[in-house]
PDB file of C-alpha atoms in Angstrom:
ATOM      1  CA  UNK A  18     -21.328  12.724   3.775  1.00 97.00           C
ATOM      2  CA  UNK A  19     -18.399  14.817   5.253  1.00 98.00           C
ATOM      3  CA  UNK A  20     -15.345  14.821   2.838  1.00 98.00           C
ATOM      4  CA  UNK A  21     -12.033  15.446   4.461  1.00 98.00           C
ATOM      5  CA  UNK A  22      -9.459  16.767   1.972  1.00 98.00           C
ATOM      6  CA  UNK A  23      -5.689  15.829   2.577  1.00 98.00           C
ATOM      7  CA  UNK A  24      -2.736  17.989   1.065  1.00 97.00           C
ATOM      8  CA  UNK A  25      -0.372  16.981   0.089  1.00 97.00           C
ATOM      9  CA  UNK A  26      -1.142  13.703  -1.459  1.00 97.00           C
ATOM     10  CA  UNK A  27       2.504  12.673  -0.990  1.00 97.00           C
ATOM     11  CA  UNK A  28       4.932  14.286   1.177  1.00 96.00           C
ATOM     12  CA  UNK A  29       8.875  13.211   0.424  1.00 96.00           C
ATOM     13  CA  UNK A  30      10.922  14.135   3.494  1.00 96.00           C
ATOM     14  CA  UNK A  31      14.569  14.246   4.885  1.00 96.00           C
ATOM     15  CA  UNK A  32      14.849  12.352   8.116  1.00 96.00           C
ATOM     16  CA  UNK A  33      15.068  15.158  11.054  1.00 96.00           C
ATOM     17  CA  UNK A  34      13.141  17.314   9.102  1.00 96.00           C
ATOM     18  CA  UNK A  35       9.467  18.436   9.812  1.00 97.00           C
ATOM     19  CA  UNK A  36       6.226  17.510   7.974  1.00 97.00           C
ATOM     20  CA  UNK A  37       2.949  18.814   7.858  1.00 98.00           C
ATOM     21  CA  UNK A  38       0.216  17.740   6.404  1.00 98.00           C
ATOM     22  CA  UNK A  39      -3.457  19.300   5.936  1.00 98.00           C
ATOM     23  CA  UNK A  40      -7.102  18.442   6.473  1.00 98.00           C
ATOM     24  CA  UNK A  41     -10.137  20.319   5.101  1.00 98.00           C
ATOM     25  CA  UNK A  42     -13.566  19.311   5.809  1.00 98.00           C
ATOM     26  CA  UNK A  43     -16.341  20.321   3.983  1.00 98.00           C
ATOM     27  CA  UNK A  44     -18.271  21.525   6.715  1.00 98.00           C
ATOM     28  CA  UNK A  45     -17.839  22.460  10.667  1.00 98.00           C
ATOM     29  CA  UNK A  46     -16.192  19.489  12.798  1.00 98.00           C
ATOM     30  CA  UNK A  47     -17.729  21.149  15.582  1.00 98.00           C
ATOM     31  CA  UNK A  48     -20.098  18.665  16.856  1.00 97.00           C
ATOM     32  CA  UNK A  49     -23.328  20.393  19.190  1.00 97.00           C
ATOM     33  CA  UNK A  50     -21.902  19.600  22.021  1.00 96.00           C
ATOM     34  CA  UNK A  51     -18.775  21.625  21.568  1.00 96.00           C
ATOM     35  CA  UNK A  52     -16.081  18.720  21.043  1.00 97.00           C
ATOM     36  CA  UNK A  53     -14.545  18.440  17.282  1.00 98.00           C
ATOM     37  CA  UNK A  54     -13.933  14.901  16.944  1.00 98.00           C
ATOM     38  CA  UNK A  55     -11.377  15.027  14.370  1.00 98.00           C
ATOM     39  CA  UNK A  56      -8.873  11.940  15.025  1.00 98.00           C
ATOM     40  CA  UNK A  57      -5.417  11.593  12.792  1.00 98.00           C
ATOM     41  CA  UNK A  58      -4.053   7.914  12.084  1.00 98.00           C
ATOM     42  CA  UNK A  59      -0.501   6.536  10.657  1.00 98.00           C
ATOM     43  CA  UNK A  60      -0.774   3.359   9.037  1.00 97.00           C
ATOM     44  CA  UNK A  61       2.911   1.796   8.387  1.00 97.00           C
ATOM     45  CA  UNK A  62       3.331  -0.881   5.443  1.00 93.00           C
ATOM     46  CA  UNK A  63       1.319  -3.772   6.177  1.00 93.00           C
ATOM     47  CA  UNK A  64      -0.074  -2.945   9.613  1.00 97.00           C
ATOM     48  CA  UNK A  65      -3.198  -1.516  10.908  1.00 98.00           C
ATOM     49  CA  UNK A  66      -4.191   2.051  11.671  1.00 98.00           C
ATOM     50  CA  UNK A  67      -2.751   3.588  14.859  1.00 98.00           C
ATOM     51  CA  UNK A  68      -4.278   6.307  16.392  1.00 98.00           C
ATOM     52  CA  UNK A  69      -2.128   9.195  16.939  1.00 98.00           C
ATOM     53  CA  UNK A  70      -4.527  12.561  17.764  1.00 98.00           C
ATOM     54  CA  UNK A  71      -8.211  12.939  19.327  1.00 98.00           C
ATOM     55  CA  UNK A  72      -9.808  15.954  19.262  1.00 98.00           C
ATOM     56  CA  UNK A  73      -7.550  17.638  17.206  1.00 98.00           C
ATOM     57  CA  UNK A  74      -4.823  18.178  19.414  1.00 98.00           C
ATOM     58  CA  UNK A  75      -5.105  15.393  21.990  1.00 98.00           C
ATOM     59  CA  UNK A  76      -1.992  13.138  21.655  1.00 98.00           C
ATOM     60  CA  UNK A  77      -2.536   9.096  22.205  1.00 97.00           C
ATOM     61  CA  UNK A  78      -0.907   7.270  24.902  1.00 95.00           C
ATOM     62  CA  UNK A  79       2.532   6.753  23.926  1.00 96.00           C
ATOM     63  CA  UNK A  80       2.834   9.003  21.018  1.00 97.00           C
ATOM     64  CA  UNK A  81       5.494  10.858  21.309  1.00 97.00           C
ATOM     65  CA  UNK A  82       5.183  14.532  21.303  1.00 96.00           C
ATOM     66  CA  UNK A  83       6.983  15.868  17.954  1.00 97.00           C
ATOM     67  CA  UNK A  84       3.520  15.043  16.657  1.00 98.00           C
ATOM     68  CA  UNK A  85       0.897  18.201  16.872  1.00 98.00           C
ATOM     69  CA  UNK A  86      -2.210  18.721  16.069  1.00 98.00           C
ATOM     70  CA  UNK A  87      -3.868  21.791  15.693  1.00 98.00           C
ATOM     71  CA  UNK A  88      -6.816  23.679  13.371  1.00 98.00           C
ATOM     72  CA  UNK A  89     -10.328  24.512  14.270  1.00 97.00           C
ATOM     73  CA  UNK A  90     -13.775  24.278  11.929  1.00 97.00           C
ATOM     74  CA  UNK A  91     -13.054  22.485   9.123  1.00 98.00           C
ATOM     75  CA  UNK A  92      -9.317  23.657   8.620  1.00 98.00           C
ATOM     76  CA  UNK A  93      -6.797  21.289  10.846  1.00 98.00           C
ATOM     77  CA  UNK A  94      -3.043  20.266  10.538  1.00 98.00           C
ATOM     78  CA  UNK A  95      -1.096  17.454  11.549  1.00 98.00           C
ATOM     79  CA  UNK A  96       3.113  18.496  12.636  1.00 98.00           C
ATOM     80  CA  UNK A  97       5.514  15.947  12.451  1.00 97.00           C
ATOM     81  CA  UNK A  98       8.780  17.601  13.925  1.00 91.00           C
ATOM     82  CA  UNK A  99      12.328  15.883  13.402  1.00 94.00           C
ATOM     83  CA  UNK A 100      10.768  13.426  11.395  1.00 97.00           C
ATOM     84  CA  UNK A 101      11.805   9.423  12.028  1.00 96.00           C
ATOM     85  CA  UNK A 102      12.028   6.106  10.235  1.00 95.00           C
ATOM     86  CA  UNK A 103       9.259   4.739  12.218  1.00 96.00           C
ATOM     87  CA  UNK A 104       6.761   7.503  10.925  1.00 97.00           C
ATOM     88  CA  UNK A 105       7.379   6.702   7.838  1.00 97.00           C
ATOM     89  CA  UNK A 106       3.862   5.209   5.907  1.00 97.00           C
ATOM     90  CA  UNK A 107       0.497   6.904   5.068  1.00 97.00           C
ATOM     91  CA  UNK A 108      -1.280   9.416   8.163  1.00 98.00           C
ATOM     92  CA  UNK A 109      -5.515   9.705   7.691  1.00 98.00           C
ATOM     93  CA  UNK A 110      -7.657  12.410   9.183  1.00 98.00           C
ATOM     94  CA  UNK A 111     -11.004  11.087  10.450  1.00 98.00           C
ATOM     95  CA  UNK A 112     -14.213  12.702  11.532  1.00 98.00           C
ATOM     96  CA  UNK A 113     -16.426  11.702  13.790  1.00 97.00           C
ATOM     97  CA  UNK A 114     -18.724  14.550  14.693  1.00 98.00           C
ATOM     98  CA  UNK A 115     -21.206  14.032  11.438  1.00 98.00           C
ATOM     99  CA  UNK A 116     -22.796  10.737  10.751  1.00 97.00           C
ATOM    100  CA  UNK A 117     -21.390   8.816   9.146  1.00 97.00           C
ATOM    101  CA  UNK A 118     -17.885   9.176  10.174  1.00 98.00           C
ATOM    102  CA  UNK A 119     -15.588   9.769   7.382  1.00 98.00           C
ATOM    103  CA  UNK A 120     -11.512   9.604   6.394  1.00 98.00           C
ATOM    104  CA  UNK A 121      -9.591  11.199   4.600  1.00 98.00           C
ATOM    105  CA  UNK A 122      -7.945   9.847   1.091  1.00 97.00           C
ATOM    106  CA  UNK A 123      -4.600   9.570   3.093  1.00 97.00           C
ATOM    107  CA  UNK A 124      -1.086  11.333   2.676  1.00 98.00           C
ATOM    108  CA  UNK A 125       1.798   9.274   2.397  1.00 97.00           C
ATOM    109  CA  UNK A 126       4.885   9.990   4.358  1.00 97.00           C
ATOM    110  CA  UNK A 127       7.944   9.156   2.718  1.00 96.00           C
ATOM    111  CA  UNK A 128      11.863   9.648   2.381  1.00 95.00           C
ATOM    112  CA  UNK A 129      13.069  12.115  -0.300  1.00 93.00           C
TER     113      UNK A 129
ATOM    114  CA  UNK B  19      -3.026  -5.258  27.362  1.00 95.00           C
ATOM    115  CA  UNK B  20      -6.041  -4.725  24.992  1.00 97.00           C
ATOM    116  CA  UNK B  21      -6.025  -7.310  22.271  1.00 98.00           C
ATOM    117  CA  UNK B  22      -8.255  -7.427  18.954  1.00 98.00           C
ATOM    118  CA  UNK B  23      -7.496 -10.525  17.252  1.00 98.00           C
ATOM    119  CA  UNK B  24      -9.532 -11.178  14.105  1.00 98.00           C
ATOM    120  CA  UNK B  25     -10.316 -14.573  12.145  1.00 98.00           C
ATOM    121  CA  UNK B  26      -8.300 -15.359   9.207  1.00 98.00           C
ATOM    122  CA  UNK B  27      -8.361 -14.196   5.181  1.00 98.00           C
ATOM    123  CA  UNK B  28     -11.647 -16.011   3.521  1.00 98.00           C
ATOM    124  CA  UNK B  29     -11.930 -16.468  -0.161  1.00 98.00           C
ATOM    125  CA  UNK B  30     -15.356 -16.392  -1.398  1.00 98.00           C
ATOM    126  CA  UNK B  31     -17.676 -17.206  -4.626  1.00 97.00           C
ATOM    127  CA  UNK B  32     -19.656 -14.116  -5.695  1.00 98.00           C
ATOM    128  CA  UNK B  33     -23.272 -13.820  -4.033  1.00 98.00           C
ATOM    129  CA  UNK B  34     -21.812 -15.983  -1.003  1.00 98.00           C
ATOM    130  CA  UNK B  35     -21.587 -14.730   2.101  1.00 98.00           C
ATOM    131  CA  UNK B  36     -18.837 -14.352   4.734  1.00 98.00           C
ATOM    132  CA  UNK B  37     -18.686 -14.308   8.446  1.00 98.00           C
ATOM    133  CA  UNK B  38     -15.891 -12.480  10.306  1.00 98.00           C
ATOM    134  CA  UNK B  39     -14.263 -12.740  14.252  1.00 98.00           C
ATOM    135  CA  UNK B  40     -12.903  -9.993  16.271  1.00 98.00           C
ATOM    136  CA  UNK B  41     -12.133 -11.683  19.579  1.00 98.00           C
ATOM    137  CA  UNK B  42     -11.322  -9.135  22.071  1.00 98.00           C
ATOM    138  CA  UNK B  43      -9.394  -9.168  25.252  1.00 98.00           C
ATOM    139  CA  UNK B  44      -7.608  -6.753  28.327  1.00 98.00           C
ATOM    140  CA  UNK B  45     -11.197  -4.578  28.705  1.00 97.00           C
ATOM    141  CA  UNK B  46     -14.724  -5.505  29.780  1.00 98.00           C
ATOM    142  CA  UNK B  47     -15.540  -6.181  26.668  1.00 98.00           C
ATOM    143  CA  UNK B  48     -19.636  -5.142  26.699  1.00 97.00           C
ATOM    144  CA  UNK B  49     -18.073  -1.380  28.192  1.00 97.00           C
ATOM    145  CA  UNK B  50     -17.459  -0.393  24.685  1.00 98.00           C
ATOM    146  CA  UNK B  51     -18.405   0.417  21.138  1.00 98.00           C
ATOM    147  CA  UNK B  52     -16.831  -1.838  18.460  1.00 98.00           C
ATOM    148  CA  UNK B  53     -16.936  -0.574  15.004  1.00 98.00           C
ATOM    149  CA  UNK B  54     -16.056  -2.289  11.326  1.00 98.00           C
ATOM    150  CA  UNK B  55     -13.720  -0.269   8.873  1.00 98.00           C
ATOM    151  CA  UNK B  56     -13.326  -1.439   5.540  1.00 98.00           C
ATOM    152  CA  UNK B  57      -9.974  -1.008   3.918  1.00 98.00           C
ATOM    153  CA  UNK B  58      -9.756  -1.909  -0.308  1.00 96.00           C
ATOM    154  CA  UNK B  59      -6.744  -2.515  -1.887  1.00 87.00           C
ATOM    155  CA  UNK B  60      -4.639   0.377  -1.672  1.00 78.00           C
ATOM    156  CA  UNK B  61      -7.275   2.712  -0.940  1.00 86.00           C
ATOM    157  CA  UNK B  62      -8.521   4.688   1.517  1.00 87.00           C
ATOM    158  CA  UNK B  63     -10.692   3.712   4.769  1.00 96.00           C
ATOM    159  CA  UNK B  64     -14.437   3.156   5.188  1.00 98.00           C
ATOM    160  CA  UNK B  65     -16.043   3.326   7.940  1.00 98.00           C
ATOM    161  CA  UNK B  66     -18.656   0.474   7.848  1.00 98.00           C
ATOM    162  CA  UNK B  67     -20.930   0.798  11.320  1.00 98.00           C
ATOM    163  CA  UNK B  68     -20.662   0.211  15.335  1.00 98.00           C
ATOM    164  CA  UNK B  69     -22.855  -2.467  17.761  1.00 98.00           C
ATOM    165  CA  UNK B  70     -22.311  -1.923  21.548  1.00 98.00           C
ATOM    166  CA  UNK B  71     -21.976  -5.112  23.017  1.00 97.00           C
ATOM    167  CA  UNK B  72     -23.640  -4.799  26.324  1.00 96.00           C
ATOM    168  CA  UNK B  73     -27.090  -3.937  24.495  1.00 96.00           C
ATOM    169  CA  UNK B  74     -26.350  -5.082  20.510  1.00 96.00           C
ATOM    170  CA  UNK B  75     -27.489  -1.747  19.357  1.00 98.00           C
ATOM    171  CA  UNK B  76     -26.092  -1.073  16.070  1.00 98.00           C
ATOM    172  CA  UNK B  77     -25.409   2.081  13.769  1.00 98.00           C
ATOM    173  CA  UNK B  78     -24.174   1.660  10.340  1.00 98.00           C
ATOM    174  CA  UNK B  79     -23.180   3.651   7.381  1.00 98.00           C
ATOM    175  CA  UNK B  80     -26.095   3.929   4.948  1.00 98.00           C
ATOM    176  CA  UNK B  81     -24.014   2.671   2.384  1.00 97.00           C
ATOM    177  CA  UNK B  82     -23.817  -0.669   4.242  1.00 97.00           C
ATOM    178  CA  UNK B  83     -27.039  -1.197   5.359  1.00 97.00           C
ATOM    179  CA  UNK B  84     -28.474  -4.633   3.966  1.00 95.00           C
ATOM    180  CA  UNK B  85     -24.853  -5.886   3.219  1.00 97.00           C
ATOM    181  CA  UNK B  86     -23.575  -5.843   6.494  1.00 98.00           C
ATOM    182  CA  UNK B  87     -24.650  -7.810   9.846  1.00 98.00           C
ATOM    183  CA  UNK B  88     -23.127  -6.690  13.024  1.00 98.00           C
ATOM    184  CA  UNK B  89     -23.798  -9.202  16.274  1.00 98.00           C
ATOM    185  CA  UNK B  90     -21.614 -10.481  19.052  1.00 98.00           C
ATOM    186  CA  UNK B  91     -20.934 -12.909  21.332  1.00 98.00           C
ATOM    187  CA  UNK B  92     -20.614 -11.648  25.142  1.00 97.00           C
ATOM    188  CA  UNK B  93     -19.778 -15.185  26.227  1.00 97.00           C
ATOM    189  CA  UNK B  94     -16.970 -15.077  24.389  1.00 98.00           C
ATOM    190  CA  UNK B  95     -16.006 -11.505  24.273  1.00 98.00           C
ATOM    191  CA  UNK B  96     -16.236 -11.866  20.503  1.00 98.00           C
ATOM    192  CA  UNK B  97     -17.733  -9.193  17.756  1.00 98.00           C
ATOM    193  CA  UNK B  98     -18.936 -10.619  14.209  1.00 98.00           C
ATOM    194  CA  UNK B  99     -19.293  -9.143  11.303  1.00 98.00           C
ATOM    195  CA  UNK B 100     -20.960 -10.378   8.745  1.00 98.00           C
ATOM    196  CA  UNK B 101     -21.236  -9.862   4.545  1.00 98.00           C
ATOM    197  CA  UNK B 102     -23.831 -10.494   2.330  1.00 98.00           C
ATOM    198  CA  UNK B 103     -24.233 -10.810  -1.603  1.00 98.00           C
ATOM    199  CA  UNK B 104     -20.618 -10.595  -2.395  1.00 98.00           C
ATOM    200  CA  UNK B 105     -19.068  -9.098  -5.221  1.00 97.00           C
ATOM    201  CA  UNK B 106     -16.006  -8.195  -5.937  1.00 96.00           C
ATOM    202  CA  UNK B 107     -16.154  -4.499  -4.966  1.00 96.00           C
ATOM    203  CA  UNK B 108     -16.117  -6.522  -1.371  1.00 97.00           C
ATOM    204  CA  UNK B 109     -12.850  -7.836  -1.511  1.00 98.00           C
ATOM    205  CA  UNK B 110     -10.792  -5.973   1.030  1.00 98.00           C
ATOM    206  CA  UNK B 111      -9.354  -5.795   4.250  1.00 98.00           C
ATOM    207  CA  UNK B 112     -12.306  -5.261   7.337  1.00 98.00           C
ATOM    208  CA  UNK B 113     -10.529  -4.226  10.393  1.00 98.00           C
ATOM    209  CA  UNK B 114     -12.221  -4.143  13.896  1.00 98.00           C
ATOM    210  CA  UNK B 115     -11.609  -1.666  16.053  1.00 98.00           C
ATOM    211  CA  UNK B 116     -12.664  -0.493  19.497  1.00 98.00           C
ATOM    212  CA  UNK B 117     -13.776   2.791  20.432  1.00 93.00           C
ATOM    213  CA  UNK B 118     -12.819   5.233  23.110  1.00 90.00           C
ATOM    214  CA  UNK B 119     -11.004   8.518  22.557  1.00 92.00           C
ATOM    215  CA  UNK B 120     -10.707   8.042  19.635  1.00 96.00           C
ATOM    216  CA  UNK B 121     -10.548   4.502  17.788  1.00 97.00           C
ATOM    217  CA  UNK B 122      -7.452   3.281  20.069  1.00 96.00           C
ATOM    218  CA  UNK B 123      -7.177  -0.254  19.339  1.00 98.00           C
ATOM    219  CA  UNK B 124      -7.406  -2.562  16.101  1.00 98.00           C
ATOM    220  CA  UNK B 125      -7.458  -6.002  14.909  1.00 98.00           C
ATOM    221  CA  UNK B 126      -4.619  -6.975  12.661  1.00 98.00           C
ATOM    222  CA  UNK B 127      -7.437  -6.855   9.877  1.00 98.00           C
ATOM    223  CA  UNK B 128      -9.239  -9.970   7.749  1.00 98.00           C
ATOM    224  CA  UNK B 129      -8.557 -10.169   3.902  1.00 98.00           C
ATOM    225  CA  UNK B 130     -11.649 -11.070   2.005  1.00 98.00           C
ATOM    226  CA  UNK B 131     -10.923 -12.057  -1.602  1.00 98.00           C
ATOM    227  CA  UNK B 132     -14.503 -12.509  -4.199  1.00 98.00           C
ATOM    228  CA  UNK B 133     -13.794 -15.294  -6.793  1.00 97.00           C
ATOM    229  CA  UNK B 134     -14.978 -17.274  -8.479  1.00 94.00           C
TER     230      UNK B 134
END
């Protein structure tokens, strides 16, 4: 199976700061087609997953846009600029070009 | 709006099994992928396996294969998942979720405790 690595495990931040957070694969998210299905998620305390990024850099309906994604291959990086209470809780990269679709172990956003 | 709303928390006896509702709504329901994502306590996310409703072809994790049933219900516009042989590496949260770009939409989750 795919393992996606997340650094850091923890990330303590200062509201109105920025945050980034990395995802290694260990191998291509280039899928033969030519998509990279590589998919970043926030889950807050006690909800379910949101999606916030398809396809690397492809922002979800209604996510605002001080959230970036970027990377290519197997290196990819999720930007949280002027960070805010509500983003707060623990973000997941996901992979779904290899079978079977894999997460990461999670980083957890949280105040300093 | 799209809606997933799963059936409640079920406490089980080991080697029981368990049967699980994701009742969707807002979509044509047999226009898209459903997959299962298992969740254990304060850990990371597993992804569990998909059925399309409009045919009820399924694709699962290998890891999940022979504990895991996937069917649905196109009457209703419900998915079910169902567990097998349960043991307490089971107990967890299983969240439904429908694909798209992306898996856009999830069930609030259903907490599966193994007891005895």
């Amino acid at each position: 199976d795919v393992v996606l690595t997340q650094t850091p495990v923890a990330q303590p931040v200062t509201l109105g700061d920025q945050a980034s957070i990395s995802c290694r694969s260990s191998q291509s998210l280039v899928h033969s087609n030519g998509n990279t299905y590589l998919e970043w998620y926030l889950q807050k305390p006690g909800q379910s997953p949101q999606l916030l990024i398809y396809k690397v850099s492809n922002r979800f309906s209604g996510v605002p846009d001080r959230f970036i994604g970027s990377g290519s291959g197997s290196d990819f990086t999720l930007k949280i600029s002027r960070v805010e209470p509500e983003d707060l809780g623990v973000y997941y990269c996901f992979q779904a070009t290899h079978d079977p679709p894999t997460f990461g172990a999670g980083t957890k956003l949280e105040l300093k | 709006q799209v809606k997933l709303l799963q059936s409640g928390a079920a406490l089980v006896k080991p080697g029981a099994s368990v049967k699980m509702s994701c009742k969707a709504s807002g979509y044509t329901f047999t226009d898209y992928w459903v997959s299962w994502v298992k969740q254990s306590h304060g850990k990371s996310l597993e992804w569990i396996g998909e059925i399309y409703p409009n045919s009820g072809a399924t694709n699962f994790n290998e890891k999940f294969k022979g504990k895991a049933t996937l069917t649905v219900d196109k009457s209703t516009s419900t998915a079910y998942m169902e567990l097998s042989r349960l043991t307490s590496e089971d107990s967890a949260i299983y969240y439904c979720t429908r694909e798209g770009q992306g898996f856009a939409y999830w069930g609030q989750g259903t907490l599966v405790t193994v007891s005895s």
